[in-house]
PDB file of C-alpha atoms in Angstrom:
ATOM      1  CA  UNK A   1     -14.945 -37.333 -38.684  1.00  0.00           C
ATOM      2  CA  UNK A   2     -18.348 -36.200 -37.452  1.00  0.00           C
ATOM      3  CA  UNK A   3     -17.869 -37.901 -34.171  1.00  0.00           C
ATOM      4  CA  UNK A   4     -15.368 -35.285 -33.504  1.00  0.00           C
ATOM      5  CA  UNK A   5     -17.863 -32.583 -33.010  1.00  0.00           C
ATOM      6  CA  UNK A   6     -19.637 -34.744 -30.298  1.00  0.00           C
ATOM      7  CA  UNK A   7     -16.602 -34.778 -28.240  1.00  0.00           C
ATOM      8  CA  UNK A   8     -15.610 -30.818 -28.357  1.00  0.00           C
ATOM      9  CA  UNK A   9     -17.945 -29.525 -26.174  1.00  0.00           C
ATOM     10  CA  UNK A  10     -16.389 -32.516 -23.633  1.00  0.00           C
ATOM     11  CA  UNK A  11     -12.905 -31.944 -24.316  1.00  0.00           C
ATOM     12  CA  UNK A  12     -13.700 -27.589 -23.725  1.00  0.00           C
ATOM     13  CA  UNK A  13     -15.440 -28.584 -20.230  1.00  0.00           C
ATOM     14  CA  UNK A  14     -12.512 -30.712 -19.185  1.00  0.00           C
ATOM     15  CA  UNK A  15      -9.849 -28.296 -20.235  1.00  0.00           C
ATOM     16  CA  UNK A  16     -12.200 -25.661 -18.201  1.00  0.00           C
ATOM     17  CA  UNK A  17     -11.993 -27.674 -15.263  1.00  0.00           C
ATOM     18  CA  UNK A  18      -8.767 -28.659 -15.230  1.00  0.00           C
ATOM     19  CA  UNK A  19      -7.378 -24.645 -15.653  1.00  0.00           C
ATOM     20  CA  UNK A  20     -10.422 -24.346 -12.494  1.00  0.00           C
ATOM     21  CA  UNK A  21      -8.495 -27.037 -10.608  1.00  0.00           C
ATOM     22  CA  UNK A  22      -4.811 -25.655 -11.080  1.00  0.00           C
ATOM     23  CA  UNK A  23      -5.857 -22.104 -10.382  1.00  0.00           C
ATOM     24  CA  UNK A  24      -7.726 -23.559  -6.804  1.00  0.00           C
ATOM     25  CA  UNK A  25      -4.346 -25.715  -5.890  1.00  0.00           C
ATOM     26  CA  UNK A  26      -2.297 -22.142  -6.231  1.00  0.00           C
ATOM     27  CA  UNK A  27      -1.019 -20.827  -2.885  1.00  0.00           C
ATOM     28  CA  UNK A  28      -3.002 -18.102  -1.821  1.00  0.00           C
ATOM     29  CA  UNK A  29      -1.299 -14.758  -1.831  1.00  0.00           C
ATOM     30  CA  UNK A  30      -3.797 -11.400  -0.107  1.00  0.00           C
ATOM     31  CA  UNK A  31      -1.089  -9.046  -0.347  1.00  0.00           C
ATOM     32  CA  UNK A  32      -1.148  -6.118  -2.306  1.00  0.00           C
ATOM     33  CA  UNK A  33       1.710  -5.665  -4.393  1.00  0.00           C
ATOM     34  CA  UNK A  34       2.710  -1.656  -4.799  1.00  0.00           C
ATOM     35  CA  UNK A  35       3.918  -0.920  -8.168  1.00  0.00           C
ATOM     36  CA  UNK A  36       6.077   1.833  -6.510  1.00  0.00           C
ATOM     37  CA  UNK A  37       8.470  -1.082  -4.508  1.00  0.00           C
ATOM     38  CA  UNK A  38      11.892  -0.721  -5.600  1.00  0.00           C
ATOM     39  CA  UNK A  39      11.296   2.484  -6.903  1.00  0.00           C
ATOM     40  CA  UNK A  40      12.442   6.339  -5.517  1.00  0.00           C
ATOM     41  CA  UNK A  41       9.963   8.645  -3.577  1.00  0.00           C
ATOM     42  CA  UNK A  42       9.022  11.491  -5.786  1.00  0.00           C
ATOM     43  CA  UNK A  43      10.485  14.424  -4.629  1.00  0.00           C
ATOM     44  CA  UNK A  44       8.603  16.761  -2.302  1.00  0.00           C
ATOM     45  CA  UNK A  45       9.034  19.014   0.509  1.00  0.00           C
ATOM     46  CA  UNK A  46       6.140  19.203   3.573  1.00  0.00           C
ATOM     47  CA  UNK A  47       5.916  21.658   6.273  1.00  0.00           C
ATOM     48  CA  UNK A  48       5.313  20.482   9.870  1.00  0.00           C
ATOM     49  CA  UNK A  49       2.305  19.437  10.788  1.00  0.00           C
ATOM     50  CA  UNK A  50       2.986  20.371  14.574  1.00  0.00           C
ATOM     51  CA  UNK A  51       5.039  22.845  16.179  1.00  0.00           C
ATOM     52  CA  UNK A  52       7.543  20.207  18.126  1.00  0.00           C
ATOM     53  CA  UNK A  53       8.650  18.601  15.346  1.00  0.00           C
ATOM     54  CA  UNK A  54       9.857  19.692  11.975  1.00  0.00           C
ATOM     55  CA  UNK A  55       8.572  18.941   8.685  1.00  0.00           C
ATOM     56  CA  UNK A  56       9.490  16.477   5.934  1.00  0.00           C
ATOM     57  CA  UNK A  57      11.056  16.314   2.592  1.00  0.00           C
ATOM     58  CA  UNK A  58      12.958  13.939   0.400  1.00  0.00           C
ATOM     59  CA  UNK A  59      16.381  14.824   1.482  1.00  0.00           C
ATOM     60  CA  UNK A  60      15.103  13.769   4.933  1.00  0.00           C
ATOM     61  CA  UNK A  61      14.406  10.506   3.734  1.00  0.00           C
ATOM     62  CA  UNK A  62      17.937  10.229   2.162  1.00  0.00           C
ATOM     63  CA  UNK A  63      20.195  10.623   4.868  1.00  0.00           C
ATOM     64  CA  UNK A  64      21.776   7.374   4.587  1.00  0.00           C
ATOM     65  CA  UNK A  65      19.779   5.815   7.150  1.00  0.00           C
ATOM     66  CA  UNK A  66      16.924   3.453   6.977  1.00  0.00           C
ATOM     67  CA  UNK A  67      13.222   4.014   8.404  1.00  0.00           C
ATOM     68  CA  UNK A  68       9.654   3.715   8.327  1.00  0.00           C
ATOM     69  CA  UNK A  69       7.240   6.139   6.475  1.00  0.00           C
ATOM     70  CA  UNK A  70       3.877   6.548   8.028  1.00  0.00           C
ATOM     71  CA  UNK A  71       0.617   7.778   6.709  1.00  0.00           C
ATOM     72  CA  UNK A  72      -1.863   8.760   9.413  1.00  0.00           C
ATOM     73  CA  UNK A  73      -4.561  11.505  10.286  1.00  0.00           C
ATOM     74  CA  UNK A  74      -5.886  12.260  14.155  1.00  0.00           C
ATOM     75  CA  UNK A  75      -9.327  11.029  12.235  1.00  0.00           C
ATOM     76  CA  UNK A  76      -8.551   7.967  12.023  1.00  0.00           C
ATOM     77  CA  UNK A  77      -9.288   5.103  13.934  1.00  0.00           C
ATOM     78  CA  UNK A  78      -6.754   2.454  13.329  1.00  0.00           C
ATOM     79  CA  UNK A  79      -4.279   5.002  13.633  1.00  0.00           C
ATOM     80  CA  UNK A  80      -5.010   5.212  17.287  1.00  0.00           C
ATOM     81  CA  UNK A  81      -5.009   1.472  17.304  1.00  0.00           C
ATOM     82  CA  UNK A  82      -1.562   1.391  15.937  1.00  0.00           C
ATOM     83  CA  UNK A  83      -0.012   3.831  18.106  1.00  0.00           C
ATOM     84  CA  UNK A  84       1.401   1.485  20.568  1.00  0.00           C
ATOM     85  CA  UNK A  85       2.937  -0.560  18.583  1.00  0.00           C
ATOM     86  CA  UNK A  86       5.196   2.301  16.597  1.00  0.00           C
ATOM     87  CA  UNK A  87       5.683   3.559  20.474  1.00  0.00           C
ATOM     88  CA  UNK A  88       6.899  -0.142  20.296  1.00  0.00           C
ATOM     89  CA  UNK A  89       9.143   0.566  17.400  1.00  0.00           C
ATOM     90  CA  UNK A  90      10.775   3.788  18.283  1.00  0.00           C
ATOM     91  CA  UNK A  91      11.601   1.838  21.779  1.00  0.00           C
ATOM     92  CA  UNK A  92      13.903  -0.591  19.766  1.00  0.00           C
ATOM     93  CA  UNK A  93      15.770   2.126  18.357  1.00  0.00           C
ATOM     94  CA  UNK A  94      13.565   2.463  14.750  1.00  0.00           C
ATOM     95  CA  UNK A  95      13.256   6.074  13.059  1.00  0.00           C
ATOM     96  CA  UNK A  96       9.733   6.572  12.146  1.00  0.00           C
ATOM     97  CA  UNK A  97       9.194   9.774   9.789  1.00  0.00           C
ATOM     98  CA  UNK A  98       5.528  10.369   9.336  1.00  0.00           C
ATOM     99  CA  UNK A  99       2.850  12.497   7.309  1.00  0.00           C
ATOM    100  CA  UNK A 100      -0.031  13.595   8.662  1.00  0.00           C
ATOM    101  CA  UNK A 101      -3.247  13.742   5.845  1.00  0.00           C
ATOM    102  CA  UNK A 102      -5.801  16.283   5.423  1.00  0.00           C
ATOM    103  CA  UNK A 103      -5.909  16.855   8.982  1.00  0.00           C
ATOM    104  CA  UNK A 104      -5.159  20.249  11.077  1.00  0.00           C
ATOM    105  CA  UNK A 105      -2.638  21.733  13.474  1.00  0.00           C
ATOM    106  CA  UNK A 106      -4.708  21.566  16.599  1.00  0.00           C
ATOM    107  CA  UNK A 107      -6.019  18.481  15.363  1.00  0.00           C
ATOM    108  CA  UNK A 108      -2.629  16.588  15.542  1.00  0.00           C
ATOM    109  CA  UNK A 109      -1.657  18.113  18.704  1.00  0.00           C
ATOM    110  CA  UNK A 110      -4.315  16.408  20.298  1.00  0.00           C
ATOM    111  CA  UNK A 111      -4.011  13.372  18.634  1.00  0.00           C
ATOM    112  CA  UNK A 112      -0.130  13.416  19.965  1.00  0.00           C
ATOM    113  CA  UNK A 113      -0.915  14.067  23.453  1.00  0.00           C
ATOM    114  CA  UNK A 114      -3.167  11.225  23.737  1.00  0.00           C
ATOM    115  CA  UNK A 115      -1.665   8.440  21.945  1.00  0.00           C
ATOM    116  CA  UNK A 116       2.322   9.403  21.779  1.00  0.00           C
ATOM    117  CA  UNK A 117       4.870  10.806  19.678  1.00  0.00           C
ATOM    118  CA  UNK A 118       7.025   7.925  17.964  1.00  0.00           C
ATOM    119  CA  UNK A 119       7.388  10.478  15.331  1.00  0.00           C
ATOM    120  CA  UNK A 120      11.050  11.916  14.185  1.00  0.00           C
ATOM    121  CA  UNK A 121       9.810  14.287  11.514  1.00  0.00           C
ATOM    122  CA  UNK A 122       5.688  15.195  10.537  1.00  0.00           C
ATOM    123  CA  UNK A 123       5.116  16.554   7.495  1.00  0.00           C
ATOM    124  CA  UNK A 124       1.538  17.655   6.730  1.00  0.00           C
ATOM    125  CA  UNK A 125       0.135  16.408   3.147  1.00  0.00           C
ATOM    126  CA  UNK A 126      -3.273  18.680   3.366  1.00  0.00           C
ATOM    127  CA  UNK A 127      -4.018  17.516  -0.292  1.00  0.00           C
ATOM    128  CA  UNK A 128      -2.955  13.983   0.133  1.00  0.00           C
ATOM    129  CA  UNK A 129      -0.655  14.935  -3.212  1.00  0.00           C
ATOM    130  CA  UNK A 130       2.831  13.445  -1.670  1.00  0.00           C
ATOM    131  CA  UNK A 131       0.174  10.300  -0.428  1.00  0.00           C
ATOM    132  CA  UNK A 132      -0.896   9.471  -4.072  1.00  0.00           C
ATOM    133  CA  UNK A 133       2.198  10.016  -5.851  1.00  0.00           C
ATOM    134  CA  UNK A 134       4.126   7.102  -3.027  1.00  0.00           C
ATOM    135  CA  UNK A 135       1.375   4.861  -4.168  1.00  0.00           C
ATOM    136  CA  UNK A 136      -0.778   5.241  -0.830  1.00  0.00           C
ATOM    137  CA  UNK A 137      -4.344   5.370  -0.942  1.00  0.00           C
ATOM    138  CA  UNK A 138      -5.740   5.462   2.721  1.00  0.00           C
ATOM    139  CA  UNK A 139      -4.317   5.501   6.104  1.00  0.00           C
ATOM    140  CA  UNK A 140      -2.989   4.241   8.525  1.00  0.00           C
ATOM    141  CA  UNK A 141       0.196   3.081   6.103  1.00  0.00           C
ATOM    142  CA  UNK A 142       3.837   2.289   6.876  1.00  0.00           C
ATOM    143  CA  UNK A 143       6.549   2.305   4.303  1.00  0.00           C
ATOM    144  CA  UNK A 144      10.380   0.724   4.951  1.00  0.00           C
ATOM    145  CA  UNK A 145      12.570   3.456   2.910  1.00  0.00           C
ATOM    146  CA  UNK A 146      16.280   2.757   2.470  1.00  0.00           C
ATOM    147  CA  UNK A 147      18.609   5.401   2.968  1.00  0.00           C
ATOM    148  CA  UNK A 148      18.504   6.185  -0.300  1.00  0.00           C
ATOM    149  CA  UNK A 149      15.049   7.484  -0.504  1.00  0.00           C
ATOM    150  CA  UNK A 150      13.869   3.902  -2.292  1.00  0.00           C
ATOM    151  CA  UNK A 151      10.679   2.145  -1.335  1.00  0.00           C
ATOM    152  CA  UNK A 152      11.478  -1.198  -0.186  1.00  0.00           C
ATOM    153  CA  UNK A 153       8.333  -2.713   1.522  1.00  0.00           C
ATOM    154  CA  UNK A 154       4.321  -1.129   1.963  1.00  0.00           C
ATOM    155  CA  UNK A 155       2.271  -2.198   5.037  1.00  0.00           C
ATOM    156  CA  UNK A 156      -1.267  -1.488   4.023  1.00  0.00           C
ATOM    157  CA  UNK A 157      -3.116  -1.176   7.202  1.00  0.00           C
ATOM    158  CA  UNK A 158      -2.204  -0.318  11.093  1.00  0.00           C
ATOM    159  CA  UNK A 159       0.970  -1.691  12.067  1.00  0.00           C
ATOM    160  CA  UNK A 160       0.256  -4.289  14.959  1.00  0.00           C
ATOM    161  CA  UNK A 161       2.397  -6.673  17.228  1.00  0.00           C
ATOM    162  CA  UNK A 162       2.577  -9.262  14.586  1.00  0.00           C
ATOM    163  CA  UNK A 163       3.532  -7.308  11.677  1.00  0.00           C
ATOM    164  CA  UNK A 164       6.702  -6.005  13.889  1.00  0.00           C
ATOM    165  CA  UNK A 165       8.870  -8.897  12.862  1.00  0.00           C
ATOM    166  CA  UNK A 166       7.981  -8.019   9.225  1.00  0.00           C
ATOM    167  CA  UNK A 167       9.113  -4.836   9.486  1.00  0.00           C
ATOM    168  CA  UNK A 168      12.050  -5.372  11.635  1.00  0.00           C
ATOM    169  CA  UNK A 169      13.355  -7.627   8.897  1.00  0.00           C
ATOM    170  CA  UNK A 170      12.182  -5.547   6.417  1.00  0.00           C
ATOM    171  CA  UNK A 171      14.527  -2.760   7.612  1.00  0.00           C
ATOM    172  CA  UNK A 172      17.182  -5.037   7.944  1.00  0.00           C
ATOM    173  CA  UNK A 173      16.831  -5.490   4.510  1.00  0.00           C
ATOM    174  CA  UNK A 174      16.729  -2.025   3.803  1.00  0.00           C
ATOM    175  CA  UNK A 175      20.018  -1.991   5.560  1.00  0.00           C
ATOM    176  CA  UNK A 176      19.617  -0.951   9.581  1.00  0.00           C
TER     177      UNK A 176
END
């Protein structure tokens, strides 16, 4: 009986390795998973964050149509990396609604005439309020929203020419 109490500390290490050794095997998965996927956008309503194109609001996003949500500010960097590729995107036909965060009028404008306009609608979120309550947290990010208003896929990051396919699809999905 005593010689049992030899062998526990052995038979702990091996189980420890063994849980070490499954969990290592695993396919690797670096994706973030939203909590707010499959779930409605909160309601709000945004005034425009330039003068050429209006504002946006929930109803805007539940028209019945599929599109991509994205969060950007003139401040940011990748935004101006991404840029071609949703001038990419609104080529091939995709709506591309967009909210501008904590940024200003003049600020935008700029940002616009340098890099393009893929935008349909720009509402500005100076509080980042409608950002946190989508599940957002920094910028750039692109969400696929059915035409219901539901969240169907997040794109943490800037949108570049690989991720295209993923989003094509992922509007497809959504129902374009």
């Amino acid at each position: 009986m005593k010689q049992w109490r030899y062998f526990l500390p052995l038979a702990v290490f091996l189980a420890f390795v063994g849980v070490a050794a499954w969990q290592l095997t695993q396919p690797q998965d670096n994706d973030v998973h939203s909590t707010m996927i499959g779930k409605p956008v909160p309601p709000f309503s945004l005034p425009p964050a330039t003068k050429d194109r209006p504002g946006l609001s929930l109803a805007d996003l539940k028209d019945g149509k599929p599109k991509l949500l994205n969060f950007w500010a003139s401040w940011c960097v990748p935004c101006a990396a991404e840029a071609a590729q949703l001038a990419k995107l609104k080529a091939m036909g995709v709506t591309i609604d967009s909210i501008a965060i904590r940024d200003k009028p003049d600020q935008v404008a700029a940002f616009l005439a340098q890099y393009g306009n893929p935008y349909t609608r720009i509402g500005s979120d100076d509080l980042s309020k409608v950002q946190l309550s989508i599940g957002s947290s920094g910028v750039p990010e692109t969400f696929v929203i059915d035409g219901n208003g539901v969240i169907r896929y997040q794109l943490i990051g800037d949108v570049r020419p690989e991720t295209i396919p993923l989003l094509l699809e992922k509007l497809e999905e959504a129902g374009a």
